[in-house]
Short mmCIF file of C-alpha atoms and ligand atoms in Angstrom, two decimals:
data_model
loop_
_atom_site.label_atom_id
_atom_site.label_comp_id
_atom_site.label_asym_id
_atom_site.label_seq_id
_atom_site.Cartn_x
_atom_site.Cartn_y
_atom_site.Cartn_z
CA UNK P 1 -42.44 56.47 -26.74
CA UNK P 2 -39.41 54.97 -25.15
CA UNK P 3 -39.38 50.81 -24.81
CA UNK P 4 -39.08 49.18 -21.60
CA UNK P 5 -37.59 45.18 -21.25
CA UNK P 6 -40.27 42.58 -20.06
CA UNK P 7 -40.15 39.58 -18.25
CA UNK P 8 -43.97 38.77 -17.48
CA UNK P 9 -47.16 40.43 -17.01
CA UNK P 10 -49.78 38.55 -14.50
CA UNK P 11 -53.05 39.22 -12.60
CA UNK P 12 -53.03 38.11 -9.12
CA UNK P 13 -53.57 39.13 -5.69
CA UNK P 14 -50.66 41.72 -4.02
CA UNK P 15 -49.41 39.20 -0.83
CA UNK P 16 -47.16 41.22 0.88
CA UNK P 17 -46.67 44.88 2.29
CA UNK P 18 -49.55 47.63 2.62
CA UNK P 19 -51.08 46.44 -0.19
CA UNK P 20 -52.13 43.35 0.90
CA UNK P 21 -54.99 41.48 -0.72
CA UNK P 22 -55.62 43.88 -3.69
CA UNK P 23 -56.06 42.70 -7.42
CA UNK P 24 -53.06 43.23 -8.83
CA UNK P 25 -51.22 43.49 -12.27
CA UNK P 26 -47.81 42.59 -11.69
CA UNK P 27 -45.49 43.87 -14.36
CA UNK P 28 -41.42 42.30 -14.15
CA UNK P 29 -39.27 44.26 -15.67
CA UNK P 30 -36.02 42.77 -16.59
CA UNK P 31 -32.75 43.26 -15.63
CA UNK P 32 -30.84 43.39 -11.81
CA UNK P 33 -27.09 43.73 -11.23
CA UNK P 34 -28.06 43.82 -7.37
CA UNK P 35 -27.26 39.92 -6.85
CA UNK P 36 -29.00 38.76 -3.96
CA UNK P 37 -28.07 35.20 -3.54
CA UNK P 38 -31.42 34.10 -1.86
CA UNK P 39 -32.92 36.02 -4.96
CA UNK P 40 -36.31 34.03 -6.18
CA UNK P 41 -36.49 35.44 -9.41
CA UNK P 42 -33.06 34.87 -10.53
CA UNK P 43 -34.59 34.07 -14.21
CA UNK P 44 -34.80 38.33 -14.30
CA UNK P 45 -31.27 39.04 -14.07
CA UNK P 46 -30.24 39.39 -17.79
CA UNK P 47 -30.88 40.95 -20.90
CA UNK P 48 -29.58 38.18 -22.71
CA UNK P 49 -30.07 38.25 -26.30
CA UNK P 50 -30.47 34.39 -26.56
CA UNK P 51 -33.85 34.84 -24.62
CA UNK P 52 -35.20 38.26 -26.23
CA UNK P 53 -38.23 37.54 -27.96
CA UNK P 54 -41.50 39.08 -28.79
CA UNK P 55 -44.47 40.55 -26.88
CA UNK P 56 -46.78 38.38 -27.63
CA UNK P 57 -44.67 35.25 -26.48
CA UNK P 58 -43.61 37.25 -23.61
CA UNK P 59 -47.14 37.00 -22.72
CA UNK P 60 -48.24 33.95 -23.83
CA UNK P 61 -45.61 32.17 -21.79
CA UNK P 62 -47.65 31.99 -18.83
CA UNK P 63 -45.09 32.32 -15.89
CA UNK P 64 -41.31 33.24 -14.93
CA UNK P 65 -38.76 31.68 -17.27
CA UNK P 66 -35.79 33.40 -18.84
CA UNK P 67 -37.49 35.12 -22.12
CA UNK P 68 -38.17 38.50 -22.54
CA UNK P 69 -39.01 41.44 -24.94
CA UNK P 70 -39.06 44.99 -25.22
CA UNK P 71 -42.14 46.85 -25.69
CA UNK P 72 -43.50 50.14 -26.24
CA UNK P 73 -45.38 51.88 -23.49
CA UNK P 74 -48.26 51.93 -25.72
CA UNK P 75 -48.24 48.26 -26.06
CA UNK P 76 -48.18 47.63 -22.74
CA UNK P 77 -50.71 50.09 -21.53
CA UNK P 78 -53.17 48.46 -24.24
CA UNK P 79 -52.21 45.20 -22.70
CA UNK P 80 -52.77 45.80 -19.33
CA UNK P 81 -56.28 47.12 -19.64
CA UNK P 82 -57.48 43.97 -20.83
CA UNK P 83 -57.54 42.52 -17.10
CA UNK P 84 -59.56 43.36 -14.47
CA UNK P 85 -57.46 45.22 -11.69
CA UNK P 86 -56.67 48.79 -11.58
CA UNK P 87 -53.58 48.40 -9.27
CA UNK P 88 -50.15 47.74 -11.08
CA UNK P 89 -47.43 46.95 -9.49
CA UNK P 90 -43.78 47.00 -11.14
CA UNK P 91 -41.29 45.17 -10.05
CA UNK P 92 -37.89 43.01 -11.23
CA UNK P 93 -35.65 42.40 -11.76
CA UNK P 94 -34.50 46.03 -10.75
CA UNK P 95 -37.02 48.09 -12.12
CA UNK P 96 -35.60 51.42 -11.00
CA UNK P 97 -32.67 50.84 -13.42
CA UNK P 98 -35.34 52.19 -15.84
CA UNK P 99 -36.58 55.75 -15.93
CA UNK P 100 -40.08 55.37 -15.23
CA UNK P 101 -42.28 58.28 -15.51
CA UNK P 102 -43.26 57.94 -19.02
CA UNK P 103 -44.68 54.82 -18.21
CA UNK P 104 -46.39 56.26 -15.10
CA UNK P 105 -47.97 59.29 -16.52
CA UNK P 106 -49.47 56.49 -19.44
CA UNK P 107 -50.80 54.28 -16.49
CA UNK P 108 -52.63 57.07 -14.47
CA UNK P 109 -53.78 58.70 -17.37
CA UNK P 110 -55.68 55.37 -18.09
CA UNK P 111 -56.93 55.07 -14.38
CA UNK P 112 -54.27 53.12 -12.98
CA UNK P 113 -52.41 53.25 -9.47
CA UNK P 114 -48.97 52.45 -9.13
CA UNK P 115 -46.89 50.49 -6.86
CA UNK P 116 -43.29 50.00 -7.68
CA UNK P 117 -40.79 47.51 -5.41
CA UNK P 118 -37.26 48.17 -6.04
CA UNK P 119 -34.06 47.70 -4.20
CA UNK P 120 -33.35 51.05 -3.20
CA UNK P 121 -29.84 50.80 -5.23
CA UNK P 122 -31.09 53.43 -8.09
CA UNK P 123 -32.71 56.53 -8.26
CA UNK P 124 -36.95 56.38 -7.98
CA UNK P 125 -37.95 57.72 -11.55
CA UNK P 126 -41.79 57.37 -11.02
CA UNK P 127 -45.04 59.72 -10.77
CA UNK P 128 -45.15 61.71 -7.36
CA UNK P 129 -48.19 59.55 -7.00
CA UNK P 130 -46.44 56.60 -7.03
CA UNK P 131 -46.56 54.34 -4.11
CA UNK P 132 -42.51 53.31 -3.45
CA UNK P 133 -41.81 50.12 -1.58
CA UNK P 134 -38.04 49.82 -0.70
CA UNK P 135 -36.82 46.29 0.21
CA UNK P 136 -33.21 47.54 0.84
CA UNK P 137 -30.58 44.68 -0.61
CA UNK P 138 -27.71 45.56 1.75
CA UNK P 139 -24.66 44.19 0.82
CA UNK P 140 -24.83 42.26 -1.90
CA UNK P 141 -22.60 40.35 -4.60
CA UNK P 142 -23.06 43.29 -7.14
CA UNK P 143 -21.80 46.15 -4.55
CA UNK P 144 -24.32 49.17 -4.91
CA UNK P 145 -25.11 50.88 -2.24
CA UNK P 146 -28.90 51.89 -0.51
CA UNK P 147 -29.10 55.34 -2.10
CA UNK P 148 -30.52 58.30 0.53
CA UNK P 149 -32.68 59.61 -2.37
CA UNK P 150 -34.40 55.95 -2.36
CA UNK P 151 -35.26 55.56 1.35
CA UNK P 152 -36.75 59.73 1.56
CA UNK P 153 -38.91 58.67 -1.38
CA UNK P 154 -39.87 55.26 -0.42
CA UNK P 155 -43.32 55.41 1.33
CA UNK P 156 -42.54 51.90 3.03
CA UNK P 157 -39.37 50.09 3.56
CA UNK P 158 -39.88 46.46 3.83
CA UNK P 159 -36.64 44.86 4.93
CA UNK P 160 -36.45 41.30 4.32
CA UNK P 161 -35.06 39.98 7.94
CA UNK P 162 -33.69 36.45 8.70
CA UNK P 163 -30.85 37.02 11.62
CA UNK P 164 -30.37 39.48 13.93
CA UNK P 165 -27.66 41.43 11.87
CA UNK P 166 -30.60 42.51 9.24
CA UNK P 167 -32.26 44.57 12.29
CA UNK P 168 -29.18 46.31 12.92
CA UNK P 169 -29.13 46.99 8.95
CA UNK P 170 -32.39 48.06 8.97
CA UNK P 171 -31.27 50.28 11.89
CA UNK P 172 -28.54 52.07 9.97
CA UNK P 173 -30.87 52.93 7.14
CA UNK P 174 -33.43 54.24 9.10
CA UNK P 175 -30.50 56.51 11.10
CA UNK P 176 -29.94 58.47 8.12
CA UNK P 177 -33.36 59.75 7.76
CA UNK P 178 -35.24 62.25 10.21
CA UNK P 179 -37.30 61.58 12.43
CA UNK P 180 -40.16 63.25 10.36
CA UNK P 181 -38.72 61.37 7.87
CA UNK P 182 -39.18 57.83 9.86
CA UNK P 183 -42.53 58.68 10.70
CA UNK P 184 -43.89 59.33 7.46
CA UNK P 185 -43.06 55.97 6.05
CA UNK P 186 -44.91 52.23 6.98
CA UNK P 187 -41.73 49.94 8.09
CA UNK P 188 -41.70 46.24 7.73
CA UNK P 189 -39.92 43.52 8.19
CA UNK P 190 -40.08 40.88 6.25
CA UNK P 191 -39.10 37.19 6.91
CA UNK P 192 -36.95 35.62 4.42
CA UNK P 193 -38.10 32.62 2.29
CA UNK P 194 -40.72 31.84 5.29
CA UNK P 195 -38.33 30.30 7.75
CA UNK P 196 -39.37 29.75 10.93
CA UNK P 197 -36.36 31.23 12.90
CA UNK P 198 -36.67 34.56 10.84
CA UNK P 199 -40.82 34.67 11.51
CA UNK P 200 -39.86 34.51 15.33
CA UNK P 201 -37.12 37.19 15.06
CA UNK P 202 -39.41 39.65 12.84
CA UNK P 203 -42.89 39.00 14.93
CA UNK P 204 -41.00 39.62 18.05
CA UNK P 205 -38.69 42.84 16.72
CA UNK P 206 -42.14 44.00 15.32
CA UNK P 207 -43.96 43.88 18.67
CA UNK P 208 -40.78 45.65 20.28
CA UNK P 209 -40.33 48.39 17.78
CA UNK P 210 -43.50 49.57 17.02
CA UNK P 211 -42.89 48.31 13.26
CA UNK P 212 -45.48 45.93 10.80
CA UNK P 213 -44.81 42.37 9.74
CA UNK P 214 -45.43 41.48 6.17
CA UNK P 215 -45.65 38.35 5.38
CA UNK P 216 -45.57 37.04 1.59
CA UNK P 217 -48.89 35.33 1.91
CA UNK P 218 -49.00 34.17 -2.24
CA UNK P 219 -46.43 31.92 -0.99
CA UNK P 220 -48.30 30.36 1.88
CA UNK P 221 -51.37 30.52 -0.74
CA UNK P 222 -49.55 28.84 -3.51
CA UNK P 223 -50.27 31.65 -6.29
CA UNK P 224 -48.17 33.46 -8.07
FE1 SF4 V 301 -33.38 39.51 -7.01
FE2 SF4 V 301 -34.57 41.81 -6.32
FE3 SF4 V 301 -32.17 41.18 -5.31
FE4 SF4 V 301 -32.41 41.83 -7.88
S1 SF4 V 301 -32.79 43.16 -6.09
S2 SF4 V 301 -31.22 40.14 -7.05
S3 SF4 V 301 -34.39 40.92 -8.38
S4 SF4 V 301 -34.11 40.09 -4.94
#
């Protein structure tokens, strides 16, 4: 089976988005050229072979930090039925720089559901019954582009918002997509890094466009 690169594995509660409030296995893949400067998980960047190390360590670390490993699907899978929740959620680093489905079809197969949050800067390589969150990254240092394949597939967008111009981004996106296309999908926005300015702007856009506010409540909790 192929081998995907690990940053952490932890159990906690999903805190933002339509998921809100379920037990959650949060897998971080490693690795993003994306290059968001307000990025909180900055420590996922690079597969740097100063910080490759093994599984077990990988796991044992107990939080974020730098050091990662690859792993077999297998591995993992074995791994993450050892906790209690059935909901995984993979996320980054990028995680759609990976081609996911393998890893999908081994997680469903075991009675898992799937969440995956990605950029929408690389193609969606997941199970059809994989729940897609795109947090479009528009603009940023490392130059890629929101792909159209990412926003038909994503079954929310959740656009992180902290001035006016991020509305008119979201906007944009949400222009080159049908209106069937619109309506199929869950849009939030998002308020960046909990500032009070950007909570205004998104609870008030929210109210005016018909759209959700997610907020990332494990930060206002204080868990991971
Ligand atoms: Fe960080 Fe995600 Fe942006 Fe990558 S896409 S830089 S992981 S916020």
């Amino acid at each position: 089976m192929s081998q995907l690169p690990l940053n952490e594995i932890f159990e906690s509660i999903q805190g933002e988005g339509s998921f809100t409030g379920a037990p959650s296995i949060f897998v971080r893949l490693q690795g993003c050229p994306v290059g968001c400067a307000w990025c909180d998980t900055k420590h996922s960047w690079y597969l740097d072979e100063a910080h490759q190390t093994s599984f077990d360590e990988v796991i044992a670390k107990g939080g974020d930090g730098e050091s990662w490993c690859y792993t077999d699907i297998e591995e993992m899978v074995a791994h993450l039925l050892t906790y209690q929740a059935r909901h995984i959620v993979i996320s980054g680093g990028e995680p759609c720089l990976y081609d996911l489905k393998d890893f999908c079809a081994a997680l469903e197969v075991n009675g898992f559901s799937i969440q995956i949050e990605t950029s929408g800067t690389f193609e969606v390589k997941v199970s059809d019954t994989t729940h897609v969150t795109v947090s479009p990254k528009v603009a940023m240092k490392g130059g890629y582009e929101i792909l159209d394949s990412a926003l038909v597939r994503a079954n929310e967008i959740k656009h992180p918002v902290a001035m006016s111009r991020h509305i008119e981004e979201l906007d944009a996106l949400l222009a080159r997509l049908t209106a069937e296309q619109v309506a199929s999908k869950k849009v939030y926005l998002q308020p960046i890094s909990q500032q009070a300015r950007a909570t205004q702007l998104a609870i008030d856009t929210c109210i005016e466009r018909n759209w959700w506010l997610s907020i990332q409540t494990h930060k206002y909790l204080a868990i991971q």
